[in-house]
Amino acid sequence: MDPTTILLFSLAAVSSLFMAWVIGAGSSGATPFAPAVGANAISTMRAAFIVGVLGFAGAVTQGASVSDAVGRGLIHGVSLPPTGVIVALLIGAGLMAIGISTGYPIATAFTVTGAVIGVGLAIGGEPAWAKYTEIGAMWVLTPFVGGAIAYGIASVLPRPDVPERLSVPVLAAVVGAVVANLEFAFLASVGGTLAAAGSMALPIDGTVAGAVVSFAVALLAALGVHWDVARDKSGGLRRFLLTLGGFVAFSAGASQVGLAVGPLLPLLDELSMVSPIAILLGGGVGILVGSWTGAPRMIKSLSQEYASLGPRRSIATLVPSFLIAQTAVLLGVPVSFNEIIVSAIIGSGLAVGGGSGVSPRKLGLTVAAWAGSLVLALGLGYGSMYAVELL
């Protein structure tokens, strides 16, 4: 392999690592525990530490599907060259860095997706319309679905006729059933999920056995939370909230790592000695370091500036966030955690305090930043790569 190719791949890898750091410092590192910090359930620095560790775990064990979609599913007919990868990642990371420095949550999925598409079109690629439709539907539906679920949960939790020793365990059961059916790379040899692995030990049909294992996990989660909340309401709610934050942090790593390392995957066709697992590990480390060093500012921005979050409202925010994030991972769709969390915060805020629970100015600027970052990233990606091709 000639030195020029090695140099370009090295620069692309450094760009990917920088992107992973920005993701950890921004959306992946800030959003999962922002509701818990807002509810005074955990300190900002401790939240940044924990979310980094869990984000790394999610990146390594669940990050392959979104990585492949970003790397190979956004453009047809061409593969991004090393220069294209560098351009796309630097544009995405640059726009994210602007968001971090200003305190406004620029959507990582929007910037990277727009930049990759722009670069791909500039080198003669064909639009992947089917994938764009899937991604667009996910992005458009997320605020409505997440906000509606959060609104419903926030409306029920404070009601005196629905005691929390019953309502919160029901939420725990839903989360437990989903966890039992999450796909993990290290469980591929036994069906890929905890439910599939557990069903192998039961002497009944595979589908029925999987349902039995899922129900058992859901029941155990519900009973454990019921016992905890019944003996110590405030402490039980806080511990359940922190557990939800952990699941969302894990899901953030699984989804967001693809935005950093996905563009590198086509380059591995020429570098067979580099394993995709090594690429995921590198992305996970970048997210880990970014969460530890850069996330506190964005955590503070989301937890304190969007709304005042109590433990119940925070639970209402994190449950739909976890469900939507794992749906995106299952479908292999890059999704913005800023969009997920902010939408859920708004939904729960409307249930608790009506329009006074959310800052209209902050919301308007955030939505404008999301839309503008997508258009700007696409334009910059196309223009920059077109200029590189002319040189």
CSV table of C-alpha atoms in Angstrom, one decimal:
chain,number,residue,atom,x,y,z
A,1,MET,CA,0.0,0.0,0.0
A,2,ASP,CA,1.4,3.4,-1.0
A,3,PRO,CA,2.3,6.0,1.6
A,4,THR,CA,-0.3,8.5,0.3
A,5,THR,CA,-3.1,6.0,0.9
A,6,ILE,CA,-1.8,5.3,4.4
A,7,LEU,CA,-1.6,9.0,5.2
A,8,LEU,CA,-5.1,9.7,4.0
A,9,PHE,CA,-6.6,6.8,5.9
A,10,SER,CA,-4.7,8.0,9.1
A,11,LEU,CA,-6.1,11.5,8.6
A,12,ALA,CA,-9.6,10.1,8.1
A,13,ALA,CA,-9.2,8.0,11.3
A,14,VAL,CA,-8.1,11.1,13.2
A,15,SER,CA,-11.1,13.0,11.8
A,16,SER,CA,-13.4,10.2,13.0
A,17,LEU,CA,-11.8,10.2,16.4
A,18,PHE,CA,-12.4,14.0,16.6
A,19,MET,CA,-16.0,13.5,15.6
A,20,ALA,CA,-16.4,10.8,18.3
A,21,TRP,CA,-15.0,13.2,20.9
A,22,VAL,CA,-17.5,15.9,19.8
A,23,ILE,CA,-20.4,13.5,20.0
A,24,GLY,CA,-19.4,12.5,23.5
A,25,ALA,CA,-19.0,16.1,24.5
A,26,GLY,CA,-22.3,17.0,22.9
A,27,SER,CA,-25.4,14.9,22.2
A,28,SER,CA,-24.3,11.5,23.4
A,29,GLY,CA,-22.6,12.7,26.6
A,30,ALA,CA,-25.1,15.4,27.6
A,31,THR,CA,-28.6,14.3,26.8
A,32,PRO,CA,-29.0,10.9,28.6
A,33,PHE,CA,-28.5,12.2,32.1
A,34,ALA,CA,-29.6,15.8,31.6
A,35,PRO,CA,-33.1,15.0,33.1
A,36,ALA,CA,-31.5,13.3,36.1
A,37,VAL,CA,-29.2,16.2,36.7
A,38,GLY,CA,-32.2,18.6,36.4
A,39,ALA,CA,-34.0,16.5,39.0
A,40,ASN,CA,-31.0,16.7,41.4
A,41,ALA,CA,-30.6,12.9,41.3
A,42,ILE,CA,-26.9,13.1,40.3
A,43,SER,CA,-24.2,15.7,40.0
A,44,THR,CA,-23.1,17.0,36.6
A,45,MET,CA,-19.6,15.6,36.8
A,46,ARG,CA,-20.7,12.2,38.0
A,47,ALA,CA,-23.3,12.0,35.2
A,48,ALA,CA,-20.6,12.8,32.6
A,49,PHE,CA,-18.4,10.0,34.0
A,50,ILE,CA,-21.1,7.4,34.0
A,51,VAL,CA,-22.5,8.3,30.6
A,52,GLY,CA,-19.0,8.0,29.1
A,53,VAL,CA,-18.6,4.5,30.3
A,54,LEU,CA,-22.0,3.3,29.3
A,55,GLY,CA,-21.8,5.1,25.9
A,56,PHE,CA,-18.5,3.2,25.3
A,57,ALA,CA,-20.3,-0.1,26.1
A,58,GLY,CA,-23.2,0.7,23.8
A,59,ALA,CA,-20.9,1.7,20.9
A,60,VAL,CA,-18.9,-1.6,21.1
A,61,THR,CA,-21.9,-4.0,21.6
A,62,GLN,CA,-24.6,-2.4,19.5
A,63,GLY,CA,-23.0,0.2,17.2
A,64,ALA,CA,-22.6,-1.9,14.0
A,65,SER,CA,-26.1,-1.4,12.4
A,66,VAL,CA,-26.1,2.5,12.4
A,67,SER,CA,-22.4,2.5,11.4
A,68,ASP,CA,-23.1,0.5,8.3
A,69,ALA,CA,-26.1,2.6,7.4
A,70,VAL,CA,-24.1,5.8,7.6
A,71,GLY,CA,-21.1,4.3,5.9
A,72,ARG,CA,-22.8,2.4,3.1
A,73,GLY,CA,-26.5,3.3,3.0
A,74,LEU,CA,-26.7,7.0,2.3
A,75,ILE,CA,-25.3,7.1,-1.2
A,76,HIS,CA,-25.5,4.5,-4.0
A,77,GLY,CA,-23.1,3.8,-6.8
A,78,VAL,CA,-19.9,5.2,-5.2
A,79,SER,CA,-17.8,4.8,-2.0
A,80,LEU,CA,-16.5,7.8,-0.2
A,81,PRO,CA,-12.7,8.2,-0.8
A,82,PRO,CA,-10.5,9.1,2.1
A,83,THR,CA,-10.6,12.8,1.2
A,84,GLY,CA,-14.4,12.6,1.2
A,85,VAL,CA,-14.5,10.9,4.6
A,86,ILE,CA,-12.2,13.7,6.0
A,87,VAL,CA,-14.4,16.4,4.5
A,88,ALA,CA,-17.7,14.9,5.8
A,89,LEU,CA,-16.4,14.3,9.3
A,90,LEU,CA,-14.7,17.7,9.7
A,91,ILE,CA,-17.9,19.5,8.6
A,92,GLY,CA,-20.0,17.5,11.0
A,93,ALA,CA,-17.7,17.9,13.9
A,94,GLY,CA,-17.1,21.6,13.2
A,95,LEU,CA,-20.8,22.3,13.3
A,96,MET,CA,-21.2,20.3,16.4
A,97,ALA,CA,-18.3,22.1,18.1
A,98,ILE,CA,-20.1,25.4,17.3
A,99,GLY,CA,-23.2,24.1,19.0
A,100,ILE,CA,-21.2,23.0,22.1
A,101,SER,CA,-19.4,26.4,22.4
A,102,THR,CA,-22.6,28.3,22.1
A,103,GLY,CA,-24.7,26.0,24.4
A,104,TYR,CA,-27.2,25.1,21.7
A,105,PRO,CA,-27.7,21.4,20.9
A,106,ILE,CA,-26.9,21.0,17.2
A,107,ALA,CA,-28.2,17.6,16.0
A,108,THR,CA,-25.3,15.3,15.3
A,109,ALA,CA,-27.4,13.1,13.1
A,110,PHE,CA,-28.4,16.0,10.9
A,111,THR,CA,-24.9,17.4,10.4
A,112,VAL,CA,-23.2,14.1,9.6
A,113,THR,CA,-26.0,12.8,7.4
A,114,GLY,CA,-26.1,16.0,5.5
A,115,ALA,CA,-22.3,16.1,5.1
A,116,VAL,CA,-22.0,12.5,3.9
A,117,ILE,CA,-24.9,13.0,1.4
A,118,GLY,CA,-23.4,16.2,0.1
A,119,VAL,CA,-19.9,14.7,-0.4
A,120,GLY,CA,-21.4,11.6,-2.0
A,121,LEU,CA,-23.4,13.6,-4.5
A,122,ALA,CA,-20.4,15.8,-5.3
A,123,ILE,CA,-18.4,12.7,-6.5
A,124,GLY,CA,-21.3,11.4,-8.6
A,125,GLY,CA,-23.2,9.2,-6.2
A,126,GLU,CA,-26.9,8.5,-6.6
A,127,PRO,CA,-29.4,9.4,-3.8
A,128,ALA,CA,-30.6,6.5,-1.6
A,129,TRP,CA,-34.2,7.6,-1.7
A,130,ALA,CA,-35.5,4.6,0.2
A,131,LYS,CA,-33.1,5.2,3.1
A,132,TYR,CA,-33.9,8.9,3.1
A,133,THR,CA,-37.6,8.2,3.4
A,134,GLU,CA,-36.9,5.9,6.4
A,135,ILE,CA,-34.6,8.4,8.0
A,136,GLY,CA,-37.0,11.4,7.3
A,137,ALA,CA,-39.9,9.5,8.8
A,138,MET,CA,-38.0,8.8,11.9
A,139,TRP,CA,-36.9,12.4,12.3
A,140,VAL,CA,-40.3,13.8,11.7
A,141,LEU,CA,-42.2,11.3,13.9
A,142,THR,CA,-39.7,11.4,16.8
A,143,PRO,CA,-40.9,14.7,18.3
A,144,PHE,CA,-44.6,13.7,18.1
A,145,VAL,CA,-44.2,10.1,19.3
A,146,GLY,CA,-41.7,11.0,22.0
A,147,GLY,CA,-43.5,14.1,23.1
A,148,ALA,CA,-46.9,12.2,23.3
A,149,ILE,CA,-45.5,9.3,25.3
A,150,ALA,CA,-43.8,11.7,27.7
A,151,TYR,CA,-47.0,13.8,28.0
A,152,GLY,CA,-49.0,10.7,28.8
A,153,ILE,CA,-46.6,9.4,31.5
A,154,ALA,CA,-46.2,12.9,33.1
A,155,SER,CA,-50.0,13.2,33.2
A,156,VAL,CA,-50.4,9.9,35.1
A,157,LEU,CA,-47.5,9.9,37.6
A,158,PRO,CA,-48.7,12.7,39.9
A,159,ARG,CA,-52.4,11.5,40.0
A,160,PRO,CA,-53.5,10.4,43.4
A,161,ASP,CA,-55.7,7.6,42.0
A,162,VAL,CA,-52.7,6.0,40.4
A,163,PRO,CA,-50.2,5.4,43.2
A,164,GLU,CA,-46.5,5.4,42.1
A,165,ARG,CA,-45.9,2.1,43.7
A,166,LEU,CA,-48.1,0.8,40.8
A,167,SER,CA,-47.5,3.1,37.9
A,168,VAL,CA,-43.7,3.2,38.1
A,169,PRO,CA,-43.4,-0.6,38.2
A,170,VAL,CA,-45.5,-0.8,35.0
A,171,LEU,CA,-43.0,1.5,33.3
A,172,ALA,CA,-40.2,-0.7,34.7
A,173,ALA,CA,-41.9,-3.8,33.2
A,174,VAL,CA,-42.0,-2.1,29.7
A,175,VAL,CA,-38.3,-1.2,29.9
A,176,GLY,CA,-37.4,-4.7,31.2
A,177,ALA,CA,-39.2,-6.4,28.3
A,178,VAL,CA,-37.4,-4.1,25.8
A,179,VAL,CA,-34.0,-4.8,27.4
A,180,ALA,CA,-34.7,-8.6,27.1
A,181,ASN,CA,-35.0,-8.2,23.4
A,182,LEU,CA,-32.1,-5.8,22.6
A,183,GLU,CA,-29.6,-7.3,20.1
A,184,PHE,CA,-26.0,-7.5,21.3
A,185,ALA,CA,-23.0,-8.5,19.2
A,186,PHE,CA,-21.6,-10.7,21.9
A,187,LEU,CA,-24.8,-12.8,22.0
A,188,ALA,CA,-24.9,-13.5,18.3
A,189,SER,CA,-24.0,-17.2,18.8
A,190,VAL,CA,-27.1,-17.7,21.0
A,191,GLY,CA,-29.7,-15.7,19.1
A,192,GLY,CA,-28.5,-12.1,19.7
A,193,THR,CA,-30.8,-11.2,22.6
A,194,LEU,CA,-31.2,-12.1,26.2
A,195,ALA,CA,-34.7,-13.5,25.5
A,196,ALA,CA,-33.3,-15.8,22.7
A,197,ALA,CA,-30.4,-16.9,24.9
A,198,GLY,CA,-32.7,-17.7,27.8
A,199,SER,CA,-35.2,-19.5,25.6
A,200,MET,CA,-32.6,-22.1,24.6
A,201,ALA,CA,-32.8,-23.4,28.2
A,202,LEU,CA,-36.6,-23.9,28.0
A,203,PRO,CA,-38.1,-27.1,26.6
A,204,ILE,CA,-40.8,-25.3,24.5
A,205,ASP,CA,-41.2,-23.6,21.1
A,206,GLY,CA,-38.6,-20.9,20.4
A,207,THR,CA,-41.1,-18.0,19.9
A,208,VAL,CA,-43.1,-19.0,23.0
A,209,ALA,CA,-40.0,-19.5,25.0
A,210,GLY,CA,-38.7,-16.0,24.0
A,211,ALA,CA,-42.0,-14.5,25.1
A,212,VAL,CA,-41.8,-16.3,28.5
A,213,VAL,CA,-38.3,-15.0,29.1
A,214,SER,CA,-39.3,-11.5,28.1
A,215,PHE,CA,-42.3,-11.7,30.5
A,216,ALA,CA,-40.1,-13.0,33.3
A,217,VAL,CA,-37.6,-10.2,32.9
A,218,ALA,CA,-40.4,-7.6,32.8
A,219,LEU,CA,-41.9,-9.1,35.9
A,220,LEU,CA,-38.7,-9.1,37.8
A,221,ALA,CA,-38.1,-5.5,36.9
A,222,ALA,CA,-41.6,-4.5,38.0
A,223,LEU,CA,-41.3,-6.4,41.3
A,224,GLY,CA,-37.9,-4.9,42.1
A,225,VAL,CA,-39.0,-1.3,41.4
A,226,HIS,CA,-42.3,-1.9,43.3
A,227,TRP,CA,-40.4,-3.1,46.4
A,228,ASP,CA,-38.0,-0.2,46.2
A,229,VAL,CA,-40.6,2.5,45.7
A,230,ALA,CA,-42.9,1.1,48.4
A,231,ARG,CA,-40.2,1.2,51.0
A,232,ASP,CA,-38.6,4.5,50.0
A,233,LYS,CA,-40.6,6.6,47.5
A,234,SER,CA,-38.2,9.4,46.9
A,235,GLY,CA,-35.1,7.1,46.9
A,236,GLY,CA,-36.9,4.5,44.7
A,237,LEU,CA,-37.9,7.1,42.1
A,238,ARG,CA,-34.3,8.5,42.1
A,239,ARG,CA,-32.8,5.0,41.6
A,240,PHE,CA,-35.2,4.2,38.8
A,241,LEU,CA,-34.5,7.5,37.1
A,242,LEU,CA,-30.7,6.8,37.3
A,243,THR,CA,-31.3,3.4,35.8
A,244,LEU,CA,-33.2,4.9,32.9
A,245,GLY,CA,-30.4,7.4,32.4
A,246,GLY,CA,-28.0,4.5,32.2
A,247,PHE,CA,-30.1,2.7,29.5
A,248,VAL,CA,-30.4,5.9,27.5
A,249,ALA,CA,-26.6,6.5,27.8
A,250,PHE,CA,-26.0,3.0,26.5
A,251,SER,CA,-28.4,3.5,23.6
A,252,ALA,CA,-26.8,6.9,22.8
A,253,GLY,CA,-23.4,5.2,22.4
A,254,ALA,CA,-24.9,2.5,20.2
A,255,SER,CA,-26.6,5.0,17.9
A,256,GLN,CA,-24.2,7.9,17.9
A,257,VAL,CA,-20.9,6.0,17.3
A,258,GLY,CA,-22.1,5.2,13.8
A,259,LEU,CA,-22.1,8.9,13.0
A,260,ALA,CA,-18.4,9.0,13.8
A,261,VAL,CA,-17.0,5.8,12.4
A,262,GLY,CA,-19.6,4.9,9.7
A,263,PRO,CA,-17.9,6.9,7.0
A,264,LEU,CA,-14.7,4.9,7.6
A,265,LEU,CA,-16.3,1.6,6.8
A,266,PRO,CA,-16.0,1.8,3.0
A,267,LEU,CA,-12.3,2.4,3.4
A,268,LEU,CA,-11.9,-0.9,5.1
A,269,ASP,CA,-12.5,-2.6,1.8
A,270,GLU,CA,-9.0,-1.6,0.9
A,271,LEU,CA,-7.6,-2.2,4.3
A,272,SER,CA,-8.6,-5.7,5.2
A,273,MET,CA,-6.1,-5.9,8.1
A,274,VAL,CA,-8.2,-3.3,10.0
A,275,SER,CA,-11.2,-4.9,11.8
A,276,PRO,CA,-14.6,-3.2,12.0
A,277,ILE,CA,-14.5,-4.0,15.7
A,278,ALA,CA,-11.3,-2.0,16.1
A,279,ILE,CA,-13.1,0.9,14.4
A,280,LEU,CA,-16.0,0.7,16.9
A,281,LEU,CA,-13.6,0.5,19.8
A,282,GLY,CA,-11.9,3.6,18.6
A,283,GLY,CA,-15.2,5.4,18.3
A,284,GLY,CA,-16.2,4.2,21.7
A,285,VAL,CA,-13.0,5.6,23.2
A,286,GLY,CA,-13.6,8.9,21.5
A,287,ILE,CA,-17.1,9.1,22.9
A,288,LEU,CA,-15.8,8.1,26.4
A,289,VAL,CA,-13.2,10.9,26.5
A,290,GLY,CA,-15.6,13.4,25.0
A,291,SER,CA,-18.2,12.7,27.7
A,292,TRP,CA,-15.6,13.1,30.5
A,293,THR,CA,-14.0,16.3,29.2
A,294,GLY,CA,-16.7,18.2,27.3
A,295,ALA,CA,-20.2,17.1,28.3
A,296,PRO,CA,-20.8,19.0,31.5
A,297,ARG,CA,-21.5,22.3,29.7
A,298,MET,CA,-24.3,20.7,27.5
A,299,ILE,CA,-25.6,18.8,30.5
A,300,LYS,CA,-26.1,22.0,32.3
A,301,SER,CA,-27.7,23.7,29.3
A,302,LEU,CA,-30.3,21.0,28.8
A,303,SER,CA,-31.1,20.4,32.5
A,304,GLN,CA,-31.3,24.0,33.6
A,305,GLU,CA,-32.3,26.1,30.6
A,306,TYR,CA,-35.0,24.1,29.0
A,307,ALA,CA,-37.2,23.5,32.0
A,308,SER,CA,-37.2,22.6,35.7
A,309,LEU,CA,-37.4,18.9,35.9
A,310,GLY,CA,-38.5,16.9,38.9
A,311,PRO,CA,-38.0,13.1,39.2
A,312,ARG,CA,-41.4,12.2,37.9
A,313,ARG,CA,-41.1,14.5,34.9
A,314,SER,CA,-37.6,13.2,34.3
A,315,ILE,CA,-38.8,9.6,34.3
A,316,ALA,CA,-41.5,10.6,31.7
A,317,THR,CA,-38.7,12.1,29.6
A,318,LEU,CA,-36.3,9.1,29.7
A,319,VAL,CA,-38.8,6.3,29.0
A,320,PRO,CA,-39.7,7.4,25.5
A,321,SER,CA,-36.1,8.4,24.9
A,322,PHE,CA,-34.9,4.9,25.5
A,323,LEU,CA,-37.7,3.3,23.4
A,324,ILE,CA,-37.1,5.6,20.4
A,325,ALA,CA,-33.3,5.2,20.6
A,326,GLN,CA,-33.5,1.5,20.6
A,327,THR,CA,-36.0,1.5,17.7
A,328,ALA,CA,-33.5,3.6,15.7
A,329,VAL,CA,-30.7,1.2,16.5
A,330,LEU,CA,-32.8,-1.8,15.4
A,331,LEU,CA,-33.7,-0.1,12.1
A,332,GLY,CA,-30.1,1.2,11.5
A,333,VAL,CA,-31.3,4.8,11.3
A,334,PRO,CA,-29.1,7.7,12.5
A,335,VAL,CA,-31.1,9.7,15.0
A,336,SER,CA,-30.5,12.8,17.0
A,337,PHE,CA,-30.5,12.4,20.7
A,338,ASN,CA,-30.9,16.1,21.1
A,339,GLU,CA,-34.2,15.8,19.2
A,340,ILE,CA,-35.3,12.8,21.2
A,341,ILE,CA,-34.6,14.3,24.6
A,342,VAL,CA,-35.8,17.8,23.9
A,343,SER,CA,-39.0,16.6,22.4
A,344,ALA,CA,-39.7,14.4,25.5
A,345,ILE,CA,-38.8,17.3,27.8
A,346,ILE,CA,-41.3,19.5,26.0
A,347,GLY,CA,-44.0,16.8,26.2
A,348,SER,CA,-43.6,16.2,29.9
A,349,GLY,CA,-43.4,20.0,30.5
A,350,LEU,CA,-46.7,20.6,28.7
A,351,ALA,CA,-48.4,17.9,30.9
A,352,VAL,CA,-47.0,19.4,34.1
A,353,GLY,CA,-47.0,23.2,33.6
A,354,GLY,CA,-48.7,23.8,30.2
A,355,GLY,CA,-46.9,26.3,28.0
A,356,SER,CA,-45.1,27.9,31.0
A,357,GLY,CA,-43.0,24.7,31.4
A,358,VAL,CA,-40.9,25.4,28.2
A,359,SER,CA,-39.0,28.4,26.9
A,360,PRO,CA,-40.4,29.3,23.5
A,361,ARG,CA,-37.4,31.3,22.5
A,362,LYS,CA,-35.0,28.5,23.4
A,363,LEU,CA,-37.2,26.0,21.6
A,364,GLY,CA,-37.4,28.1,18.5
A,365,LEU,CA,-33.7,28.6,18.3
A,366,THR,CA,-33.1,24.9,18.8
A,367,VAL,CA,-35.4,23.9,16.0
A,368,ALA,CA,-33.9,26.5,13.7
A,369,ALA,CA,-30.4,25.1,14.6
A,370,TRP,CA,-31.5,21.6,13.7
A,371,ALA,CA,-32.9,22.5,10.3
A,372,GLY,CA,-30.1,24.9,9.5
A,373,SER,CA,-27.4,22.4,10.4
A,374,LEU,CA,-28.8,19.8,8.0
A,375,VAL,CA,-29.0,22.2,5.1
A,376,LEU,CA,-25.7,23.8,5.9
A,377,ALA,CA,-23.9,20.5,6.3
A,378,LEU,CA,-25.3,19.2,3.0
A,379,GLY,CA,-24.3,22.4,1.1
A,380,LEU,CA,-20.8,22.5,2.7
A,381,GLY,CA,-20.2,18.8,2.0
A,382,TYR,CA,-21.2,19.2,-1.7
A,383,GLY,CA,-19.3,22.5,-2.2
A,384,SER,CA,-16.1,21.4,-0.4
A,385,MET,CA,-15.9,18.0,-2.1
A,386,TYR,CA,-16.6,19.6,-5.5
A,387,ALA,CA,-13.7,22.0,-4.9
A,388,VAL,CA,-11.4,19.2,-3.9
A,389,GLU,CA,-12.3,17.2,-7.0
A,390,LEU,CA,-11.4,20.2,-9.2
A,391,LEU,CA,-8.0,20.6,-7.6
